[in-house]
Amino acid sequence: MTAKWKVAILAGIAVLCSIGTYVALTWGDGDESRALFEEAGVGLANGSAESLPDEIAYSDFLRLLDQNAVAGLVLKEDRLAIRTHAGGYTSTLLPEGFAPEVAARAGAAGVELAFLPPEDGRFMDLMISLVPALILLGPILYLVGGGFGRGGLLGIGRSPAQLIDPKRNGFSFADVAGVEDAKEELGEVIAFLKDPTRFQSLGGRMPKGLLLLGPPGTGKTLLARAVAGEAKVPFFSISGSEFVEMFVGLGARRVRSLFRAARKQAPCIIFIDEIDAVGRRRNGGGGGGHDEHDQTLNQLLVEIDGFDPSEGVVLIGATNRPDVLDPALLRPGRFDRQVNVGNPDLKGRIEILSVHMRKLKLDEKVQPIDIARGTPGFSGADLANLVNEAALIAARRGADAVDMAAFEAAKDKVLMGAERRSLTMSDEERRLTAYHEAGHALVALNEPDSDPLHKATIMPRGRSLGMVVRLPERDRVSATRAKLEADLAVAMGGRVAEELIFGAARVTTGAAADIEMATHIARNMVCKWGMSDRLGLVAYAEENAPSTGYDKAAMTDSTAALINGEVRAIVDRAHARARTVLTEQAPALDALAQALLDRETLDAEEIWTIVASAGGGDAASRPSSLHS
Ligand code: ADP
Ligand code: MG
Ligand code: ZN
């Protein structure tokens, strides 16, 4: 036997092993849903079977449930297998996070629901089944000289993108709440997709690539799908990580086949979720030429450049890590439109809760606004989760409506699950934050030299519990001493309010950033800008800044002490100034803090109205743009 024959036989055995293992590990054809019931060992139907499609839409499942047609359910990961009373089997793919809702509905309808533990997924099955092949086939193919680049190997070069038909999309803008700005921006994309030719003839600027930016769980994926639903066009969806494969060249091939498939279905949307996985900055040949990632991203750029918007294909990407993206992706003609999707404010949370509560039977005392008030910092996904949990809890208790107690219990559960305890505040913390921010704001209203107030909020964001935003009226290249001193007083306003209302023993670490900023300004006033009468117009070495060229070691101890004393004096003066204002205008401070507790975010106009009616504020610091 020649070496070539041995190779061929070994390769043949390897392929057969793989196919066998794969088939054994995955479902048989057609009867996938029935197999799930067998696996769960529950209520198999015998006799004649109703013939149902392999898969139905989630909404169709709900309809079956409403018609009392469902006899049993088995849930495995996101696959819900359904057995009907008529003996038919089908299944539906659950939208992310819907398992609790299904459990609640099944409970309410008296349908048995079995859970199967998740497996490592079909991809793992494929990988396991590939083991024999990789061991035998891998080296052989390389030896024979073909490499992996030939394509079509076991069919995995095909695009794994999910295609959602417009008839089965099931999502519209009505399902996404609290993101009005984003919806408005996307409205144009919808108009375009509905009728590309007309849109063009009307002279609209055709969209090509649009990037949704925002923290996790804010509804980016949902929005993209809703755009397809609104425009009634096919939706090709793939996650960036699915491009990243172990075989060199496979990612690039997937990109190519995705675009090829999409162009045939135009008008349509290509959605690349978590685009940072494929779009992260290229190495630029640092590692000796192209690696797999660079190649995939290059191919993506080529494809984006290669299609014309008039073909009717719109590319939407989503990410919560825009900072790692390769700048090439953001150039004109690529993802040149960016839409921010942020965590919802109070109003947004009310709307999102209302969207998800539509599906439930609620106790009449349940008001979205009360729940929204108690959930600052929750994302849309957290809120959806909260509503589902509340339904589950109520169902478990056998209640016939979801009441406030269920929502309270659900909130604790969601908080624990999400480990976001730090994000929601206790009532005491909320009150303290409200006074802190009101303190900043009220001092700012009494300092004509400081930047005008833009808004104040006690909505947590990142690591801060609240903030007061001031907008400079113009770009500044230099600042006056008067402005710096005003800024210092404003910075002190937060802590001073805490002291006045809660006492010196109850002040918190919340003022750390304010103190740091104030110290920095004061130190520069003394050491750099010659704004201390006692130290005069001399530049002194700045602490922690060896690069200034002034040798710190050469500074005498007495000079250093003098500097520290001056910095301290400047900050103390600012503190006293803030204290005077807030003591004199205590009613305005109370009114403002209370308004923040009620409304969470206030704009400049609202702040002025509240403060003025409580007799506070200095009219001289009121921007002319605001009406009285
Ligand atoms: P992202 O892609 O931004 O991480 P998703 O779109 O995956 O967020 O959101 C997950 C789920 O959370 C959604 O399916 C939906 O149920 C809920 N959700 C998130 N944001 C919103 C929103 N703005 N309005 C309604 N539901 C939302
Ligand atoms: Mg997402
Ligand atoms: Zn502060």
XYZ file of C-alpha atoms and ligand atoms in Angstrom:
657
model
C 0.000 0.000 0.000
C 1.354 3.396 -0.870
C 1.604 6.184 1.655
C -1.111 8.095 -0.190
C -3.585 5.262 0.273
C -2.838 4.990 3.977
C -3.467 8.680 4.297
C -6.740 8.442 2.440
C -8.021 5.534 4.553
C -7.038 7.168 7.828
C -8.724 10.378 6.730
C -11.849 8.451 5.774
C -12.020 6.770 9.182
C -11.543 10.102 10.919
C -14.348 11.755 8.998
C -16.725 8.840 9.671
C -15.890 8.919 13.397
C -16.665 12.597 13.499
C -19.933 12.362 11.681
C -20.994 9.481 13.917
C -20.114 11.307 17.118
C -21.796 14.473 15.951
C -25.019 12.747 15.045
C -25.001 10.851 18.345
C -24.509 14.009 20.334
C -27.071 16.139 18.587
C -30.735 15.675 17.869
C -32.103 13.429 15.245
C -33.665 15.153 12.289
C -37.162 16.543 12.591
C -38.004 15.106 15.995
C -35.880 17.434 18.025
C -38.692 18.561 20.262
C -39.905 15.050 20.951
C -36.350 14.102 21.831
C -36.328 16.763 24.498
C -39.416 15.239 26.087
C -37.748 11.828 25.994
C -34.673 13.300 27.574
C -36.767 14.830 30.334
C -38.658 11.573 30.743
C -42.042 13.223 30.941
C -45.486 12.578 29.508
C -44.835 11.303 26.013
C -47.881 11.171 23.807
C -48.783 7.945 22.119
C -50.931 7.260 19.136
C -51.649 9.631 16.329
C -49.677 12.807 16.320
C -50.683 16.232 15.177
C -48.265 17.454 12.577
C -46.642 20.735 13.539
C -43.748 22.745 12.130
C -40.347 22.080 13.713
C -40.272 25.539 15.123
C -42.880 28.195 15.812
C -42.629 31.829 16.856
C -42.814 32.728 20.513
C -46.046 34.598 19.874
C -47.540 31.454 18.319
C -46.591 29.532 21.425
C -48.446 32.111 23.524
C -51.466 31.680 21.286
C -51.368 27.896 21.736
C -51.140 28.403 25.468
C -54.106 30.769 25.449
C -56.121 28.226 23.476
C -55.356 25.609 26.132
C -53.759 23.511 23.417
C -50.508 22.888 25.301
C -50.130 19.653 27.265
C -46.512 19.862 28.389
C -43.331 21.896 28.105
C -39.656 21.116 28.363
C -37.145 23.909 28.620
C -33.528 23.402 27.751
C -31.411 26.541 27.569
C -33.311 28.821 25.211
C -35.163 26.011 23.458
C -38.691 25.424 24.647
C -40.162 22.140 23.439
C -43.933 22.054 23.282
C -46.270 19.076 23.317
C -49.873 19.684 22.365
C -52.923 17.824 23.613
C -53.355 16.629 20.051
C -50.027 14.794 20.351
C -47.938 17.127 18.260
C -44.461 18.344 19.014
C -42.897 21.639 18.163
C -40.568 24.098 19.768
C -39.786 27.769 19.997
C -36.665 29.739 20.673
C -37.094 31.876 23.765
C -36.009 35.488 23.589
C -33.231 36.223 26.060
C -34.448 36.346 29.650
C -37.940 34.995 28.965
C -37.612 31.764 30.928
C -39.194 33.209 34.083
C -42.116 34.495 32.066
C -42.679 31.078 30.524
C -42.537 29.503 33.965
C -45.092 31.992 35.257
C -47.424 31.483 32.311
C -47.123 27.713 32.430
C -47.899 27.832 36.147
C -50.916 30.046 35.552
C -52.202 27.761 32.782
C -51.592 24.622 34.826
C -49.204 23.176 32.249
C -46.341 21.027 33.417
C -42.921 22.498 32.688
C -39.778 20.386 32.946
C -36.297 21.836 32.930
C -33.300 20.156 31.395
C -29.850 21.228 32.474
C -27.953 23.173 29.854
C -25.244 21.415 27.953
C -22.067 23.047 26.896
C -23.902 23.725 23.712
C -23.985 22.320 20.244
C -20.759 23.964 19.385
C -19.075 21.923 22.094
C -20.703 18.822 20.664
C -19.226 19.660 17.340
C -15.839 20.260 18.871
C -15.943 16.996 20.815
C -16.969 15.112 17.735
C -14.152 16.742 15.860
C -11.539 15.465 18.272
C -10.821 12.235 16.415
C -10.731 14.137 13.177
C -8.395 16.756 14.523
C -6.033 14.150 15.880
C -5.831 12.178 12.662
C -6.902 14.517 9.952
C -5.174 17.670 11.066
C -1.567 16.624 10.678
C -2.415 14.575 7.605
C -3.975 17.475 5.745
C -1.021 19.616 6.578
C 1.416 16.911 5.477
C -0.402 16.402 2.234
C -0.061 20.127 1.787
C -3.620 21.342 1.459
C -3.816 23.108 4.792
C -7.134 24.116 6.236
C -7.630 26.862 3.781
C -9.413 24.819 1.156
C -12.843 25.645 2.380
C -15.980 23.704 2.907
C -14.437 21.438 5.541
C -17.460 19.771 7.153
C -19.467 22.759 6.084
C -18.274 25.013 8.886
C -17.167 27.685 6.494
C -20.775 28.648 6.005
C -22.092 31.719 7.710
C -23.520 30.988 11.143
C -25.600 34.148 10.997
C -29.147 33.860 12.152
C -31.695 35.055 9.625
C -34.969 36.322 11.005
C -37.752 36.542 8.531
C -39.830 39.739 8.802
C -42.992 37.701 9.342
C -41.462 36.053 12.377
C -39.590 39.009 13.786
C -42.243 39.930 16.306
C -40.522 43.027 17.669
C -41.349 46.639 17.005
C -40.516 50.026 18.470
C -43.393 49.566 20.896
C -41.261 46.943 22.663
C -38.378 49.327 23.250
C -38.938 52.157 25.689
C -37.050 55.042 27.201
C -34.690 55.502 24.273
C -36.519 58.178 22.312
C -33.404 59.814 20.868
C -32.151 56.531 19.491
C -35.552 55.722 18.008
C -35.663 59.079 16.306
C -32.250 58.523 14.728
C -33.248 55.060 13.607
C -36.484 56.346 12.088
C -34.542 57.446 9.061
C -33.062 53.988 8.589
C -36.545 52.539 8.671
C -37.823 55.031 6.121
C -34.911 54.097 3.897
C -35.366 50.340 4.211
C -39.088 50.563 3.567
C -38.488 52.096 0.185
C -34.839 52.690 -0.750
C -35.631 54.145 -4.153
C -38.143 56.659 -2.901
C -35.897 57.643 -0.007
C -33.115 58.284 -2.505
C -35.280 60.299 -4.856
C -36.328 62.490 -1.954
C -32.681 63.264 -1.403
C -32.301 61.583 1.991
C -28.793 60.778 3.102
C -28.569 57.052 2.753
C -27.462 55.210 5.842
C -24.759 52.596 5.482
C -23.290 51.733 8.829
C -24.749 52.645 12.162
C -23.274 51.869 15.540
C -25.328 51.502 18.709
C -23.245 52.418 21.734
C -24.151 51.883 25.352
C -23.735 49.818 28.483
C -24.990 46.215 28.625
C -28.713 45.601 28.889
C -29.870 48.945 27.553
C -31.730 47.415 24.638
C -29.228 47.690 21.787
C -29.882 44.207 20.456
C -33.591 44.723 20.919
C -33.503 48.054 19.084
C -31.710 46.596 16.084
C -34.234 43.826 15.812
C -37.102 46.263 16.264
C -35.768 48.340 13.359
C -36.013 45.264 11.138
C -39.482 44.611 12.528
C -40.632 48.152 11.847
C -39.199 48.193 8.338
C -40.472 44.648 7.692
C -37.161 43.521 6.220
C -35.041 40.391 6.819
C -32.651 40.610 9.744
C -29.262 38.908 9.518
C -27.838 38.730 12.987
C -24.444 37.513 14.097
C -22.306 38.116 17.117
C -18.815 39.466 16.590
C -17.350 36.557 18.495
C -18.760 34.128 15.954
C -16.374 35.473 13.364
C -13.449 34.652 15.520
C -12.548 31.077 14.857
C -9.681 28.764 15.354
C -9.077 28.085 11.712
C -7.097 30.683 9.885
C -9.134 32.216 7.136
C -12.500 31.033 8.394
C -13.548 34.364 9.916
C -12.883 36.203 6.698
C -14.824 33.605 4.788
C -17.783 33.967 7.124
C -17.791 37.705 6.612
C -17.828 37.237 2.857
C -20.637 34.704 2.857
C -22.693 36.806 5.269
C -22.582 39.812 2.986
C -23.214 37.696 -0.068
C -26.296 36.149 1.532
C -27.578 39.521 2.708
C -27.257 41.213 -0.652
C -29.531 38.618 -2.176
C -32.239 39.551 0.328
C -31.992 43.348 0.090
C -33.491 45.489 1.437
C -32.350 44.024 4.693
C -30.300 44.597 7.825
C -27.020 43.009 8.777
C -26.614 43.226 12.522
C -23.250 42.550 14.127
C -23.768 42.337 17.868
C -20.811 42.797 20.227
C -18.860 44.078 17.277
C -15.844 44.786 19.474
C -14.965 41.076 19.337
C -14.241 41.301 15.623
C -13.635 45.048 15.410
C -10.958 45.457 18.035
C -7.902 47.382 16.975
C -5.605 45.554 14.584
C -2.081 44.614 15.529
C -0.775 46.406 12.496
C 1.494 43.540 11.534
C 3.305 43.691 14.863
C 3.309 39.932 15.221
C 4.873 39.341 11.807
C 2.078 39.900 9.340
C -1.649 39.220 9.454
C -3.136 37.119 12.148
C -6.592 35.647 12.002
C -8.230 38.595 13.689
C -6.644 41.184 11.411
C -7.655 39.174 8.398
C -11.273 38.958 9.515
C -11.484 42.650 10.269
C -9.833 43.522 6.959
C -12.396 41.418 5.167
C -15.181 43.179 7.042
C -13.820 46.560 5.982
C -13.556 45.371 2.394
C -17.164 44.193 2.421
C -18.415 47.422 3.975
C -16.596 49.454 1.356
C -17.769 47.119 -1.375
C -21.484 47.665 -1.118
C -23.400 50.690 -2.096
C -26.150 51.896 0.235
C -28.489 52.082 -2.748
C -28.465 48.278 -2.779
C -30.653 48.528 0.308
C -28.414 46.788 2.814
C -27.956 48.588 6.126
C -25.278 47.532 8.551
C -25.939 47.949 12.260
C -23.352 47.225 14.912
C -23.662 47.247 18.689
C -21.032 47.460 21.371
C -20.414 48.558 24.918
C -16.704 48.920 24.249
C -16.340 51.606 21.577
C -12.933 52.433 23.030
C -11.343 49.234 21.717
C -12.675 49.535 18.157
C -10.277 49.927 15.285
C -10.539 53.548 14.147
C -10.825 52.343 10.542
C -14.313 51.052 11.327
C -15.522 54.520 12.234
C -14.295 56.327 9.119
C -16.756 58.045 6.817
C -18.576 55.548 4.620
C -18.366 52.846 7.265
C -19.916 53.015 10.744
C -20.113 56.751 10.485
C -23.332 57.180 12.410
C -23.317 56.562 16.095
C -26.345 56.309 18.301
C -25.976 56.398 22.053
C -28.210 54.227 24.163
C -27.834 54.940 27.857
C -29.248 53.608 31.064
C -32.773 54.937 31.512
C -33.663 57.887 33.710
C -36.750 57.925 35.880
C -39.108 58.614 32.973
C -37.419 55.948 30.872
C -37.676 53.414 33.657
C -41.388 54.089 34.021
C -41.866 53.479 30.307
C -39.763 50.318 30.230
C -41.583 48.917 33.244
C -44.898 49.704 31.568
C -43.848 47.840 28.418
C -42.994 44.720 30.360
C -45.904 44.984 32.771
C -48.379 44.977 29.878
C -48.049 41.206 29.838
C -49.010 40.765 33.489
C -52.126 40.895 35.551
C -51.289 43.519 38.132
C -52.629 44.352 41.527
C -54.309 47.753 41.271
C -51.889 49.249 43.806
C -48.894 48.574 41.573
C -47.705 51.782 39.930
C -44.698 51.789 37.595
C -43.609 55.140 38.992
C -43.134 53.736 42.502
C -41.021 50.882 41.217
C -39.080 53.215 38.933
C -38.225 55.494 41.873
C -36.738 52.600 43.765
C -34.574 51.348 40.922
C -32.083 54.043 39.940
C -29.191 52.589 37.970
C -31.207 49.638 36.673
C -30.763 48.925 32.981
C -33.655 47.964 30.720
C -32.611 44.334 31.051
C -32.589 44.615 34.852
C -36.114 46.038 34.738
C -37.377 43.331 32.384
C -35.823 40.810 34.702
C -37.472 42.467 37.699
C -40.925 42.222 36.120
C -40.399 38.561 35.191
C -39.179 37.713 38.672
C -42.155 39.455 40.247
C -44.506 37.394 38.051
C -42.715 34.208 39.053
C -42.861 35.041 42.736
C -46.562 35.879 42.549
C -47.264 32.668 40.610
C -45.364 30.615 43.152
C -47.438 32.134 45.917
C -50.571 31.269 44.006
C -51.640 34.906 43.872
C -54.009 35.879 41.089
C -52.348 39.243 40.493
C -48.808 40.520 40.846
C -48.670 42.830 43.839
C -46.189 45.322 45.242
C -44.775 42.787 47.692
C -43.830 40.569 44.762
C -42.039 43.481 43.122
C -40.137 44.246 46.315
C -39.019 40.646 46.652
C -38.096 40.567 42.974
C -35.990 43.678 43.351
C -33.890 42.059 46.044
C -33.453 39.019 43.883
C -32.427 40.977 40.802
C -30.024 43.058 42.848
C -28.372 40.015 44.255
C -28.189 38.307 40.908
C -26.743 41.283 39.170
C -24.444 42.119 42.055
C -25.345 45.711 41.543
C -26.141 46.449 45.151
C -23.813 49.399 45.009
C -25.923 50.891 42.264
C -29.171 51.151 44.091
C -29.155 53.310 47.103
C -30.851 52.930 50.403
C -33.347 55.676 51.190
C -30.825 57.237 53.534
C -28.133 57.240 50.851
C -30.531 58.704 48.343
C -31.422 61.507 50.727
C -27.788 62.215 51.423
C -26.942 62.227 47.721
C -29.871 64.542 47.025
C -28.620 67.062 49.585
C -25.046 66.717 48.360
C -25.988 67.478 44.758
C -28.464 70.180 45.819
C -25.585 71.757 47.757
C -23.373 71.931 44.660
C -26.233 73.294 42.604
C -27.351 75.948 45.062
C -23.829 77.287 45.577
C -23.408 77.414 41.802
C -26.588 79.476 41.593
C -25.004 82.007 43.926
C -21.662 82.246 42.167
C -22.031 84.391 39.053
C -18.438 83.650 38.071
C -18.880 79.914 37.908
C -20.113 78.139 34.798
C -23.900 78.128 34.378
C -25.776 75.158 35.699
C -26.988 72.639 33.156
C -28.615 69.949 35.238
C -28.468 68.050 38.492
C -29.210 64.384 38.991
C -29.109 61.687 41.618
C -29.164 58.928 39.053
C -26.127 56.732 39.682
C -23.741 56.534 36.805
C -20.574 54.520 36.833
C -19.066 54.983 40.252
C -20.701 58.289 41.094
C -24.014 58.475 42.883
C -25.096 61.742 41.365
C -23.801 64.847 39.735
C -24.271 68.465 38.932
C -23.364 69.405 35.399
C -22.246 72.878 34.499
C -21.595 74.017 30.971
C -18.984 76.621 30.168
C -20.471 79.343 28.022
C -17.478 79.289 25.759
C -14.249 77.352 25.485
C -11.842 78.691 28.001
C -8.160 79.083 27.450
C -7.601 80.798 30.748
C -9.518 81.228 33.968
C -9.751 84.213 36.269
C -9.005 84.019 39.936
C -12.644 84.915 40.598
C -13.837 81.947 38.562
C -11.431 79.555 40.237
C -12.592 80.681 43.650
C -16.217 80.314 42.570
C -15.475 76.800 41.294
C -13.876 75.932 44.598
C -16.931 77.088 46.513
C -19.172 75.031 44.236
C -16.943 71.995 44.773
C -17.273 72.412 48.532
C -21.063 72.804 48.317
C -21.711 69.049 48.304
C -19.861 68.236 51.497
C -21.089 71.391 53.236
C -24.710 70.392 52.583
C -24.000 66.968 54.085
C -22.513 68.608 57.195
C -25.393 71.020 57.629
C -28.160 68.466 57.269
C -26.677 65.256 58.637
C -23.993 66.567 61.008
C -20.201 66.321 60.857
C -20.207 62.721 62.034
C -22.423 61.518 59.188
C -20.597 62.947 56.200
C -19.597 60.386 53.616
C -16.800 59.480 51.244
C -18.972 60.828 48.423
C -17.039 64.074 48.401
C -13.677 62.450 47.602
C -13.656 63.573 43.992
C -14.735 67.105 44.951
C -11.943 67.377 47.505
C -9.385 66.059 45.089
C -10.417 68.547 42.445
C -10.466 71.435 44.897
C -7.006 70.570 46.200
C -5.680 70.365 42.677
C -7.069 73.792 41.763
C -5.880 75.397 45.000
C -2.404 73.945 44.672
C -2.089 75.219 41.123
C -3.293 78.641 42.232
C -0.445 78.770 44.736
C 2.356 77.005 42.875
C 1.696 77.794 39.230
C -0.589 80.712 38.713
C 0.735 83.163 41.303
C -2.637 83.614 42.944
C -1.424 83.560 46.527
C -0.454 86.885 48.038
C 1.902 85.310 50.511
C 3.870 83.247 48.017
C 3.740 85.710 45.170
C 4.409 85.289 41.474
C 6.800 82.417 41.769
C 6.441 78.942 40.292
C 6.970 76.183 42.795
C 7.488 72.509 42.203
C 4.198 70.758 42.044
C 3.754 67.655 44.073
C 3.745 64.439 42.051
C 4.866 66.333 39.002
C 8.610 65.956 38.587
C 8.404 66.987 34.963
C 7.821 70.652 35.724
C 11.557 71.161 35.935
C 11.537 72.749 39.349
C 13.474 70.612 41.718
C 11.284 69.708 44.620
C 14.242 68.643 46.707
C 15.599 72.160 46.521
C 12.514 73.529 48.221
C 13.043 74.314 51.868
C 10.806 72.747 54.429
C 9.529 76.143 55.398
C 8.489 76.945 51.830
C 6.711 73.604 51.563
C 4.900 74.291 54.808
C 3.967 77.733 53.563
C 2.550 76.280 50.362
C 0.528 73.682 52.199
C -0.760 76.363 54.541
C -1.852 78.549 51.632
C -3.565 75.678 49.822
C -5.371 74.882 53.020
C -6.398 78.510 53.503
C -7.809 78.769 49.975
C -9.857 75.609 50.378
C -11.046 76.719 53.811
C -12.216 80.045 52.402
C -14.180 78.217 49.717
C -15.697 75.960 52.339
C -16.770 78.972 54.422
C -18.243 80.660 51.370
C -20.327 77.605 50.543
C -21.383 77.298 54.152
C -22.639 80.883 54.277
C -24.724 80.437 51.142
C -26.266 77.146 52.187
C -27.015 78.319 55.724
C -28.671 81.505 54.520
C -30.670 79.675 51.873
C -31.591 76.580 53.840
C -35.214 76.535 52.584
C -33.996 76.528 48.982
C -31.580 73.701 49.795
C -34.429 71.642 51.255
C -36.714 72.371 48.322
C -34.051 71.413 45.805
C -33.096 68.194 47.598
C -36.739 67.207 47.857
C -37.292 67.875 44.155
C -34.304 65.683 43.311
C -35.702 62.898 45.469
C -39.009 63.197 43.639
C -37.814 63.691 40.113
C -34.247 62.390 40.151
C -33.047 64.687 37.380
C -33.648 68.416 37.097
C -32.675 70.734 34.293
C -31.468 74.289 34.764
C -34.902 75.778 34.220
C -36.485 73.552 36.852
C -33.692 74.194 39.333
C -34.078 77.932 38.964
C -37.817 77.776 39.422
C -37.569 75.697 42.577
C -34.780 77.736 44.111
C -36.327 81.107 43.242
C -39.677 80.193 44.763
C -37.869 79.247 47.980
C -36.118 82.609 47.985
C -32.656 81.407 46.979
C -30.142 81.979 44.189
C -28.357 85.060 42.932
C -30.051 86.514 39.884
C -26.642 87.576 38.568
C -25.684 83.954 37.990
C -28.859 83.203 36.083
C -28.046 82.613 32.420
C -29.884 84.968 30.079
C -31.014 82.011 27.974
C -33.393 80.908 30.725
C -36.818 82.437 30.952
C -38.055 83.654 34.260
P -28.126 45.089 25.063
O -28.065 44.518 23.697
O -28.036 46.583 25.081
O -27.176 44.468 26.018
P -30.654 43.793 25.072
O -31.306 44.361 23.878
O -30.043 42.452 24.905
O -29.581 44.789 25.658
O -31.709 43.772 26.273
C -32.032 42.583 26.952
C -33.493 42.574 27.324
O -33.768 43.597 28.273
C -34.409 42.865 26.173
O -34.715 41.713 25.461
C -35.619 43.483 26.847
O -36.467 42.494 27.364
C -35.012 44.222 28.001
N -34.754 45.623 27.660
C -33.548 46.229 27.615
N -33.667 47.529 27.270
C -34.982 47.756 27.079
C -35.751 48.909 26.696
N -35.156 50.088 26.445
N -37.095 48.779 26.597
C -37.683 47.607 26.850
N -37.019 46.488 27.207
C -35.683 46.540 27.329
Mg -26.940 42.889 23.241
Zn -19.885 66.223 44.913
